[in-house]
CSV table of C-alpha atoms in Angstrom, one decimal:
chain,number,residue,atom,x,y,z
A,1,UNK,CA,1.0,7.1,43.7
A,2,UNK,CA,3.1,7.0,40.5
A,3,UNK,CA,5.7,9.1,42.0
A,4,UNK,CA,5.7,6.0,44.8
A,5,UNK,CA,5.6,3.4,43.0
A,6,UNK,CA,8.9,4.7,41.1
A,7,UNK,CA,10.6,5.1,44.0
A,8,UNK,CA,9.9,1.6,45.4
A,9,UNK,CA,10.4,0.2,41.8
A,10,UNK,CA,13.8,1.5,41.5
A,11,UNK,CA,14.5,0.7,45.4
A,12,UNK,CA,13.7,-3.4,44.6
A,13,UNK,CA,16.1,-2.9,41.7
A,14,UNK,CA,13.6,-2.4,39.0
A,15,UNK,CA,12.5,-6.0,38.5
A,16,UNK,CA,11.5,-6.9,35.1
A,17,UNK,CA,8.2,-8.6,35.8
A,18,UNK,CA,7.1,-5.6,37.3
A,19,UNK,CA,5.9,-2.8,35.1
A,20,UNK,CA,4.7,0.6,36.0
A,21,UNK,CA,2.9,3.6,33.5
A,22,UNK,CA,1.5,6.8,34.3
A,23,UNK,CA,-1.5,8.4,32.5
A,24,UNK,CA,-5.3,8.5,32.4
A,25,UNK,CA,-6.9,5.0,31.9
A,26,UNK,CA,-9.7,3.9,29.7
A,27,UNK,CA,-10.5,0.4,28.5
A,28,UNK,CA,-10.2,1.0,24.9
A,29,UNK,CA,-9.6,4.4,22.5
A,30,UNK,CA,-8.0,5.9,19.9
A,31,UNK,CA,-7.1,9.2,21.8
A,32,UNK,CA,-3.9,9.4,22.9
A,33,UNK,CA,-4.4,12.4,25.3
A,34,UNK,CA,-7.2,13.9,27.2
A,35,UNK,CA,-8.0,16.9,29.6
A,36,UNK,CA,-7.0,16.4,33.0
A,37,UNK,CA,-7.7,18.9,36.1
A,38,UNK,CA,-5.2,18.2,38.0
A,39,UNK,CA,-5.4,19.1,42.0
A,40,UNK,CA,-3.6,20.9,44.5
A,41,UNK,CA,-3.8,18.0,46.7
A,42,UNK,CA,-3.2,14.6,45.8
A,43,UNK,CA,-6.3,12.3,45.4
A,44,UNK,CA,-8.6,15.0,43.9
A,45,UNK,CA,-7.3,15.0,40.3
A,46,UNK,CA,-10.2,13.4,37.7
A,47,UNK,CA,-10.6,13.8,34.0
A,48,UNK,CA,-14.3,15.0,35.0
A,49,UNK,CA,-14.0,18.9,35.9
A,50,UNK,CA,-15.2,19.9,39.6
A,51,UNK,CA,-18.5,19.5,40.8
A,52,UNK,CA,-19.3,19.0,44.4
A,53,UNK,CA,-16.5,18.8,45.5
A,54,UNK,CA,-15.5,22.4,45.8
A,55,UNK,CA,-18.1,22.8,48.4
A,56,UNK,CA,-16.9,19.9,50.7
A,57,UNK,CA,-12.9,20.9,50.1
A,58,UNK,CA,-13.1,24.6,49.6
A,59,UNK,CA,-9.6,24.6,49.4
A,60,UNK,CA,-8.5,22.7,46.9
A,61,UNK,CA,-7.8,24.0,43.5
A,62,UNK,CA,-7.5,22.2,39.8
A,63,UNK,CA,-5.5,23.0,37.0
A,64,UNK,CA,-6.4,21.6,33.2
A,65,UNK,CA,-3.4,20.1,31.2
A,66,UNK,CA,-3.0,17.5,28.5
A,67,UNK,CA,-2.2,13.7,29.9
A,68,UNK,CA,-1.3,10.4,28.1
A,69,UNK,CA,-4.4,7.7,27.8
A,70,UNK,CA,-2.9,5.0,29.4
A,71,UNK,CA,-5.3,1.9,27.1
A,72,UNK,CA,-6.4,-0.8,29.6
A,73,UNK,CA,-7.3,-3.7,27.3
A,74,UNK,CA,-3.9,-4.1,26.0
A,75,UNK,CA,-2.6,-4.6,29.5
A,76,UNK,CA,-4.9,-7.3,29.7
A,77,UNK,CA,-3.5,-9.5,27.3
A,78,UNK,CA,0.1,-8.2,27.9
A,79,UNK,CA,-0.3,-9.6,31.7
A,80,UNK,CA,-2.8,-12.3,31.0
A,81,UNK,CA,-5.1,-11.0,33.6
A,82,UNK,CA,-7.9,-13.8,34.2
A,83,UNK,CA,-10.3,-14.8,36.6
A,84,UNK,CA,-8.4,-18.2,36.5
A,85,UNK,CA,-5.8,-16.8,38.5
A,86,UNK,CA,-5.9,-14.3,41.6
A,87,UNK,CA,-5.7,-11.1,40.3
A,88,UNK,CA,-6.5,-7.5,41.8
A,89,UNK,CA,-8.2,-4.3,40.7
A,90,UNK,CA,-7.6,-1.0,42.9
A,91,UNK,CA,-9.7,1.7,40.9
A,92,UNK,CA,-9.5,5.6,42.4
A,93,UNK,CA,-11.4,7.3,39.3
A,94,UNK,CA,-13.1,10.3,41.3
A,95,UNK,CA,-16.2,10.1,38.9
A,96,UNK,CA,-14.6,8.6,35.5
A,97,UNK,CA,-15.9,4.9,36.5
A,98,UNK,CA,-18.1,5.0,34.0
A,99,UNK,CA,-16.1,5.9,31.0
A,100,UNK,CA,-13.1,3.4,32.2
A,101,UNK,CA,-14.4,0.3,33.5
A,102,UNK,CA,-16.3,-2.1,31.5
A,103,UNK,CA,-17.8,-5.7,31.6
A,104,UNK,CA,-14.4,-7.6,30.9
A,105,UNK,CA,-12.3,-6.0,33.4
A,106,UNK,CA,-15.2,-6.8,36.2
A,107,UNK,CA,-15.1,-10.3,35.1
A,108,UNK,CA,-11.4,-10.8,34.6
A,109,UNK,CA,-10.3,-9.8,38.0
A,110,UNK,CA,-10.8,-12.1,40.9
A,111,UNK,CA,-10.6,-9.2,43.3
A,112,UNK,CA,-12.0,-5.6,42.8
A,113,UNK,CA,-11.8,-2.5,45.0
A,114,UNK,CA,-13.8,0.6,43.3
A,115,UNK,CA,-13.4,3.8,45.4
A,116,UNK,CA,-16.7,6.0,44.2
A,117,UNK,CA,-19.1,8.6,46.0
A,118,UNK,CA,-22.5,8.8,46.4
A,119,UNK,CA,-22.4,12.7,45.2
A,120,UNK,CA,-21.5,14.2,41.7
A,121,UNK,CA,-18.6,15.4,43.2
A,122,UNK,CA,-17.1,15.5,39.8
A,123,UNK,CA,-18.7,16.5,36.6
A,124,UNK,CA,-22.7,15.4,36.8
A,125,UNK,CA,-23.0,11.6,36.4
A,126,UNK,CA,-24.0,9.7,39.4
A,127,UNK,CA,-21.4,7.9,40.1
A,128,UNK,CA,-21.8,5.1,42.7
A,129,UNK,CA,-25.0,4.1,40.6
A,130,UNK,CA,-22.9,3.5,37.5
A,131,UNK,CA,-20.7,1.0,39.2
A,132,UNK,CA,-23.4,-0.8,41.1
A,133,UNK,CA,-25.3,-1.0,37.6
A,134,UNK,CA,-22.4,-2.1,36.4
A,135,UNK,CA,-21.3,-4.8,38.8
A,136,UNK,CA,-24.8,-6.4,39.1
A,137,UNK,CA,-24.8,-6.4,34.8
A,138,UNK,CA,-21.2,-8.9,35.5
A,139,UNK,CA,-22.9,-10.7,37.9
A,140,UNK,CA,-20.5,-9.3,40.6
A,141,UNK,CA,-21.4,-9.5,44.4
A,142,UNK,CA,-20.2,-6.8,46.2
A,143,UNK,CA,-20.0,-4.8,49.3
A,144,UNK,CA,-20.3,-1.5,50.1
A,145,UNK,CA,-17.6,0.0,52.4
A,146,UNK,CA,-18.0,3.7,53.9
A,147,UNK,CA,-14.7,5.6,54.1
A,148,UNK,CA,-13.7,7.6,57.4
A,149,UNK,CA,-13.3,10.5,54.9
A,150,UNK,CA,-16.5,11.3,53.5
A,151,UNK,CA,-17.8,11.4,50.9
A,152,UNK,CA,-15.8,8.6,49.2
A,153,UNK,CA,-16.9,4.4,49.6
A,154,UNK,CA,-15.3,1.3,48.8
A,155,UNK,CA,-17.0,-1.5,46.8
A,156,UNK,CA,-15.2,-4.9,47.1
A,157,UNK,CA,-16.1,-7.2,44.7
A,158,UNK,CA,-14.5,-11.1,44.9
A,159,UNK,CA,-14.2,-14.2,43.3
A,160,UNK,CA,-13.0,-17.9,44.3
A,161,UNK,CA,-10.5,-19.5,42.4
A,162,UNK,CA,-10.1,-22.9,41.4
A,163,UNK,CA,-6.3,-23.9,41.3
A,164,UNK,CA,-6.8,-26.8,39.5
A,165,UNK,CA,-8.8,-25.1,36.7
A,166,UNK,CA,-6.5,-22.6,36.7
A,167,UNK,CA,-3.3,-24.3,36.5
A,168,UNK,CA,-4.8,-26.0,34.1
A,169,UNK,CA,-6.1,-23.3,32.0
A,170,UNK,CA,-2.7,-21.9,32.1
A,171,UNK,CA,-0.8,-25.1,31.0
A,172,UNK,CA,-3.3,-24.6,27.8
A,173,UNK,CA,-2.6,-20.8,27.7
A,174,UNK,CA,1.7,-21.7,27.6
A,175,UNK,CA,0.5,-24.2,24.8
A,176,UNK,CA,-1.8,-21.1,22.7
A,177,UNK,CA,1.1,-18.9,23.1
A,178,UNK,CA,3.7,-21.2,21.9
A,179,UNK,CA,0.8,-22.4,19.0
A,180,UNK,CA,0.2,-18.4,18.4
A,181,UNK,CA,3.8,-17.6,18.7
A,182,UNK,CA,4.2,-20.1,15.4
A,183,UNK,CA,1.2,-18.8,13.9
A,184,UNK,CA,2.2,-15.5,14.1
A,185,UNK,CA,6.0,-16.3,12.5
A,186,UNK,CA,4.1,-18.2,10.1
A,187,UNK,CA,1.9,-15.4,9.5
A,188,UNK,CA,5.2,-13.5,9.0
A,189,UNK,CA,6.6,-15.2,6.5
A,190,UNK,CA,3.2,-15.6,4.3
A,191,UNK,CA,3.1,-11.8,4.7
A,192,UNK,CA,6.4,-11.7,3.5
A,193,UNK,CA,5.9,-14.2,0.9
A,194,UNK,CA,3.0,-12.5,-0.2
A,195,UNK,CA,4.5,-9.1,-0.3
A,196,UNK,CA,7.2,-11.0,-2.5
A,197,UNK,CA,4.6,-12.5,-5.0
A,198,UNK,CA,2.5,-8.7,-5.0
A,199,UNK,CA,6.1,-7.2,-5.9
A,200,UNK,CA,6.5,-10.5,-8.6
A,201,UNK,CA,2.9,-9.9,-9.5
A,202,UNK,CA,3.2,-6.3,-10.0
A,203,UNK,CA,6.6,-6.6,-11.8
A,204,UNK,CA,4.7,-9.5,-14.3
A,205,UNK,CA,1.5,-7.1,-14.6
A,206,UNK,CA,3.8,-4.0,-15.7
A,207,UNK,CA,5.9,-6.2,-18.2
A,208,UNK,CA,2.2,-7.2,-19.2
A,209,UNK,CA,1.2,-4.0,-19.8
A,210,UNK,CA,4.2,-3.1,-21.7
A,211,UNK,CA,3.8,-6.0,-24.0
A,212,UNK,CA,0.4,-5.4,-24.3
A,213,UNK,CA,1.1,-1.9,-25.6
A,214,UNK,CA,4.3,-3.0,-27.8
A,215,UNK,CA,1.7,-5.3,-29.2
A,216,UNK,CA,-0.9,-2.9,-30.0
A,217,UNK,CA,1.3,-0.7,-31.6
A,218,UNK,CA,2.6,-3.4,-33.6
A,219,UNK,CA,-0.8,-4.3,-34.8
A,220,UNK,CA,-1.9,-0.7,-35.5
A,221,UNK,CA,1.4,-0.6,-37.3
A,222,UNK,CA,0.6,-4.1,-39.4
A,223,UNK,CA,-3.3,-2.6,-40.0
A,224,UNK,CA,-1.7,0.7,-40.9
A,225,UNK,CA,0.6,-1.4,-43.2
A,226,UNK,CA,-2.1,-3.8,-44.7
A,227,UNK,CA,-3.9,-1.1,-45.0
A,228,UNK,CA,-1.5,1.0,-47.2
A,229,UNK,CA,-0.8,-2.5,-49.1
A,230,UNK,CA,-4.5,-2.8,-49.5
A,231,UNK,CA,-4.9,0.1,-51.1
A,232,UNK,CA,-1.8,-0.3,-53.0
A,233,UNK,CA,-3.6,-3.6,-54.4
A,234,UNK,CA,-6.5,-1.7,-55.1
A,235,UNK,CA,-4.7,0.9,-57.0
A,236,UNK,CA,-2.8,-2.1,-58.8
A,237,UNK,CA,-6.3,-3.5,-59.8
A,238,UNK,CA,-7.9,0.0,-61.2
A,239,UNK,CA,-4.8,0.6,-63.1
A,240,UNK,CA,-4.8,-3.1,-64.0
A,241,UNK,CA,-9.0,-2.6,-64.9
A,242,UNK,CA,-8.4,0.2,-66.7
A,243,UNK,CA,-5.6,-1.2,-68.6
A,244,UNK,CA,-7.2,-4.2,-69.6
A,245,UNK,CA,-10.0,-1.9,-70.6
A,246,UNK,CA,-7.4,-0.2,-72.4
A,247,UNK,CA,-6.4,-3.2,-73.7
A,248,UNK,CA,-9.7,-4.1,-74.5
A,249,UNK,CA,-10.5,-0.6,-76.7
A,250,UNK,CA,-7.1,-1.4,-78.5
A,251,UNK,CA,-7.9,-4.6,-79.7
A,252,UNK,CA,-11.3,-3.4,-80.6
A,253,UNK,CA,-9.8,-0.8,-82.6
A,254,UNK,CA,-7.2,-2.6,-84.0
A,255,UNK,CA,-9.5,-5.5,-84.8
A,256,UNK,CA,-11.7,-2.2,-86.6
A,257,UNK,CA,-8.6,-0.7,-88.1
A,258,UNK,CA,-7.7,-4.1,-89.6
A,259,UNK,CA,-11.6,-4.7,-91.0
A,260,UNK,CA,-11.2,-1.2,-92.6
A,261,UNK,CA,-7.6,-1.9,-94.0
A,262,UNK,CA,-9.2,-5.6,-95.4
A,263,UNK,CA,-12.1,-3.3,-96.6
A,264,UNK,CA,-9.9,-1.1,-97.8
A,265,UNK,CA,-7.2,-3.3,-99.3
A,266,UNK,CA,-10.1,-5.4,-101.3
A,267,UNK,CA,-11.3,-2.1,-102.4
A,268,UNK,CA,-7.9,-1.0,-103.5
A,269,UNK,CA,-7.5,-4.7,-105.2
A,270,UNK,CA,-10.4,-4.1,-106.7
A,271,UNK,CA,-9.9,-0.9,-107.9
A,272,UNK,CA,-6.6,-2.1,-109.2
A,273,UNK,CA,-8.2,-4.4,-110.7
A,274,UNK,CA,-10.7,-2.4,-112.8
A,275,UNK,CA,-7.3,-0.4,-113.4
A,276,UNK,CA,-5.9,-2.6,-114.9
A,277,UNK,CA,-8.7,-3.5,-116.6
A,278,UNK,CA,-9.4,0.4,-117.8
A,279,UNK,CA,-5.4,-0.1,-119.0
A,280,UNK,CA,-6.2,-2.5,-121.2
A,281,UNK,CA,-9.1,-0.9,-122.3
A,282,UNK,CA,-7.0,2.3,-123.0
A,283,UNK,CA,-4.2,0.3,-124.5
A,284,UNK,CA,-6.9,-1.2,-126.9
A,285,UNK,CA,-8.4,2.4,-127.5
A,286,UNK,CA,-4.9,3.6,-128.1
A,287,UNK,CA,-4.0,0.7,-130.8
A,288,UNK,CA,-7.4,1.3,-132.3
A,289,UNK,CA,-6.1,5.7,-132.0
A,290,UNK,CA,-2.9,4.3,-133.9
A,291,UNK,CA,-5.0,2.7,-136.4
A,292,UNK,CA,-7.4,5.4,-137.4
A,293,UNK,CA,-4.4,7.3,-136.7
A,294,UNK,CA,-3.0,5.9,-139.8
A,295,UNK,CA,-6.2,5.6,-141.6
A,296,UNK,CA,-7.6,9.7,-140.5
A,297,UNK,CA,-4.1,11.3,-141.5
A,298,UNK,CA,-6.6,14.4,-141.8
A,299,UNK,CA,-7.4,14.5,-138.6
A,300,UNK,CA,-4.0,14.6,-137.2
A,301,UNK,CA,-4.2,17.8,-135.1
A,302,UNK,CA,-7.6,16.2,-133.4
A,303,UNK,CA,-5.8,13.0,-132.9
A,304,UNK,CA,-3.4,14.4,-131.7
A,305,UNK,CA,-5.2,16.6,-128.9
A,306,UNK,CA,-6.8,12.9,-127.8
A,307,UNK,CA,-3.4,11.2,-128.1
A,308,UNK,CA,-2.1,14.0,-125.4
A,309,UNK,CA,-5.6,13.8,-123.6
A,310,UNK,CA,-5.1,10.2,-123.3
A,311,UNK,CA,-1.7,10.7,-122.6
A,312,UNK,CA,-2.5,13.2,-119.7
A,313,UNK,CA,-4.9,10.3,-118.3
A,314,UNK,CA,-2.8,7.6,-118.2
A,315,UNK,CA,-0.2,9.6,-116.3
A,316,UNK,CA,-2.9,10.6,-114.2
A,317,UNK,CA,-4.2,6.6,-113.6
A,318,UNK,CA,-0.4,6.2,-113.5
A,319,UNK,CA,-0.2,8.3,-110.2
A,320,UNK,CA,-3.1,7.4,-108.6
A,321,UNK,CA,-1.5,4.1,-109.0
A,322,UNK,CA,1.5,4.9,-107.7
A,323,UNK,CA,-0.7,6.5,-104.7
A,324,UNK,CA,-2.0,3.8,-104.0
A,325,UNK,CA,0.5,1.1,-104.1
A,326,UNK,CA,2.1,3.8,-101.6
A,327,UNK,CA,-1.2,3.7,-99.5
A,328,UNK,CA,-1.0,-0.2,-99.5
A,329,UNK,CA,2.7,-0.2,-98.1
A,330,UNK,CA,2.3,2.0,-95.5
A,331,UNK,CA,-1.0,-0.1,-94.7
A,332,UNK,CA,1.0,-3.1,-94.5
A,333,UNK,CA,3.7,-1.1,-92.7
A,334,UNK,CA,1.0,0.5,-90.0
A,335,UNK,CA,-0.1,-3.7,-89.8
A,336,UNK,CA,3.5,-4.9,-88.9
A,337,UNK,CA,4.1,-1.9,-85.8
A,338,UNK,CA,0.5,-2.5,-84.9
A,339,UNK,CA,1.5,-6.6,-84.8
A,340,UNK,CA,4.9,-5.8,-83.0
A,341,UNK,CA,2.5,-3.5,-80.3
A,342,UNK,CA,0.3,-6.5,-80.0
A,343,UNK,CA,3.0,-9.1,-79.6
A,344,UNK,CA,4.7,-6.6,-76.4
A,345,UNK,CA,0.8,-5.9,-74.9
A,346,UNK,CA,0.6,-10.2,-75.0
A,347,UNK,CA,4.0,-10.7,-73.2
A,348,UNK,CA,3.4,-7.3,-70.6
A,349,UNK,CA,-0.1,-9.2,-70.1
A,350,UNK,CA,1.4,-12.6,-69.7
A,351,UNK,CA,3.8,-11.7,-67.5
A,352,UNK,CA,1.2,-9.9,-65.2
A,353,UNK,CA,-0.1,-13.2,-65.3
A,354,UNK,CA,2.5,-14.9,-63.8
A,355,UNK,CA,3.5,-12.2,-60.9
A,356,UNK,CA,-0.1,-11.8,-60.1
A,357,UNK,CA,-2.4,-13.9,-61.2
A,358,UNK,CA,-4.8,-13.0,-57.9
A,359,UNK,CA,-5.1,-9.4,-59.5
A,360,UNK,CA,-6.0,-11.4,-62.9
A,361,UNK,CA,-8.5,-13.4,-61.4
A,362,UNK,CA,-10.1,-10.0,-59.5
A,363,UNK,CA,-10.4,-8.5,-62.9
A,364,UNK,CA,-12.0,-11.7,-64.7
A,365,UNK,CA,-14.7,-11.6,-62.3
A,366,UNK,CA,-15.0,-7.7,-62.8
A,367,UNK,CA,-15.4,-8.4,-66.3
């Protein structure tokens, strides 16, 4: 049949509203191929291996190959087959009825011619009560039509049409098309919009995520930073605590030292005093040694021993004097360096004051 039609297709000039495919049909599938045993004689091919049939042709022999699925409910909407117009269905399946026709191609053709057979003649299905099953499910009226070559019938199946209905039906069917036809290049363009915005999207959600990672390693770089100031601060304000408590020890100990150098200086004053007061006293004793010098001429040699023992003291009274007039100089000396220190520890600390009086602040409330 396939070779036929080609040869009558390309004899009519190969019209273009006629269109003509070879393969194994079924209504809907993913396959694309399927087991075919394929006969020595035509008419006897199926996708269903031999059953019966053997016995009633003896003589025929199958061979399997691989064919091309040939999907029916594409065809439908390619050709706009509908009940609303005349349309015809010639189906030769030799026991694949089942598997291929279905509810919608029943009801979408006006006129249907199933050839079947009573007998399993291929695979084990019953086959001609499939299709009657089938066509009273659609609602179908039918007859049954014996062949002259057993054991194959003919079920004829029709339908009125209304021309009105259908003309009308496919005046609406132009409009849909046209309306789909824009819905569909409207479709396009969205979709091609929208694959636009997914690459702009996609583009914006990378330069995000770059940002967003520039920015955290910014901030851990600033909290790294702070954190290095912080502890910079912190260092600042233990050396500046400990200083101050430095500070704090020195002025205690000066503010010691000086007590003990007014002690010590009130002591010397006053031993300088009571000096001066034992030199009068000796000078008195000496005048009054000069006198009973003059008067005990006999005791000269004793005098003299005292004269020289007196002698030896003042020289002694004279150093110690001389000590500590040296003793009160360097006092007054140690004063002035420890007055200079003082004066450089009260700028240094008012100059902290001014560059960071925060830290100041932090350390009063230490205190």
């Amino acid at each position: 049949m396939f070779e036929k039609a080609g040869t009558l297709h390309s004899a009519k000039g190969k019209p273009e509203n006629v269109t003509i495919i070879h393969g194994v049909p079924a209504f809907e599938t993913e396959q694309k191929t399927t087991p075919y045993f394929t006969s020595n004689v035509l008419g006897f091919s199926s996708v269903l291996p031999p059953n019966l049939i053997k016995s009633i042709r003896p003589a025929l022999e199958f061979t399997e190959q691989e064919v091309p699925i040939v999907a029916l409910k594409p065809l439908l909407k390619q050709f706009n087959i509908s009940e609303s117009e005349p349309c015809l269905l010639i189906a030769q399946l030799n026991g694949g009825e089942q598997q291929c026709l279905n509810g919608q191609l029943l009801n979408d053709f006006t006129h249907v011619v199933i050839q079947s057979s009573p007998k399993p003649i291929f695979g084990e299905s019953k086959p001609v009560e499939k299709v009657k099953s089938r066509l009273a499910e659609c609602g179908r009226d039918y007859l049954g039509l014996a062949e002259s070559m057993p054991p194959f019938s003919n079920f004829v199946a029709t339908k009125t049409v209304n021309a009105e209905q259908a003309l009308n039906y496919f005046s609406n069917r132009q409009q849909h098309r046209e309306i789909k036809a824009a819905l569909e290049n409207q479709l396009s363009v969205s979709q091609s919009d929208a694959e636009k915005v997914t690459s702009e999207l996609q583009q914006a959600k990378q330069q995000l995520q770059a940002a967003k990672q520039q920015a955290e390693e910014k901030q851990k770089q600033l909290q790294e930073e702070m954190q290095h100031i912080n502890q910079k601060l912190l260092e600042e304000r233990d050396q500046e605590h400990h200083w101050h408590n430095e500070h704090k020890k020195w002025s205690e100990s000066l503010k010691k030292e000086k007590e003990e150098l007014v002690k010590n200086n009130e002591e010397l004053s006053n031993r300088l005093s009571e000096s001066l007061s034992e030199k009068e006293k000796l000078a008195a004793e000496i005048e009054n040694i000069k006198e009973r010098e003059r008067k005990l001429t006999s005791s000269l040699e004793v005098n003299s021993k005292l004269v020289l023992k007196m002698q030896i003291d003042s020289d002694d009274l004279r150093t110690k004097y001389a000590q500590k007039t040296q003793s009160e100089k360097e006092l007054r000396q140690l004063i002035g360096e420890l007055h200079s220190k003082l004066q450089q520890a009260a700028n240094f600390y008012h100059q902290l004051e001014n560059k960071h009086p925060e830290i100041l602040l932090g350390s009063d409330n230490i205190d």
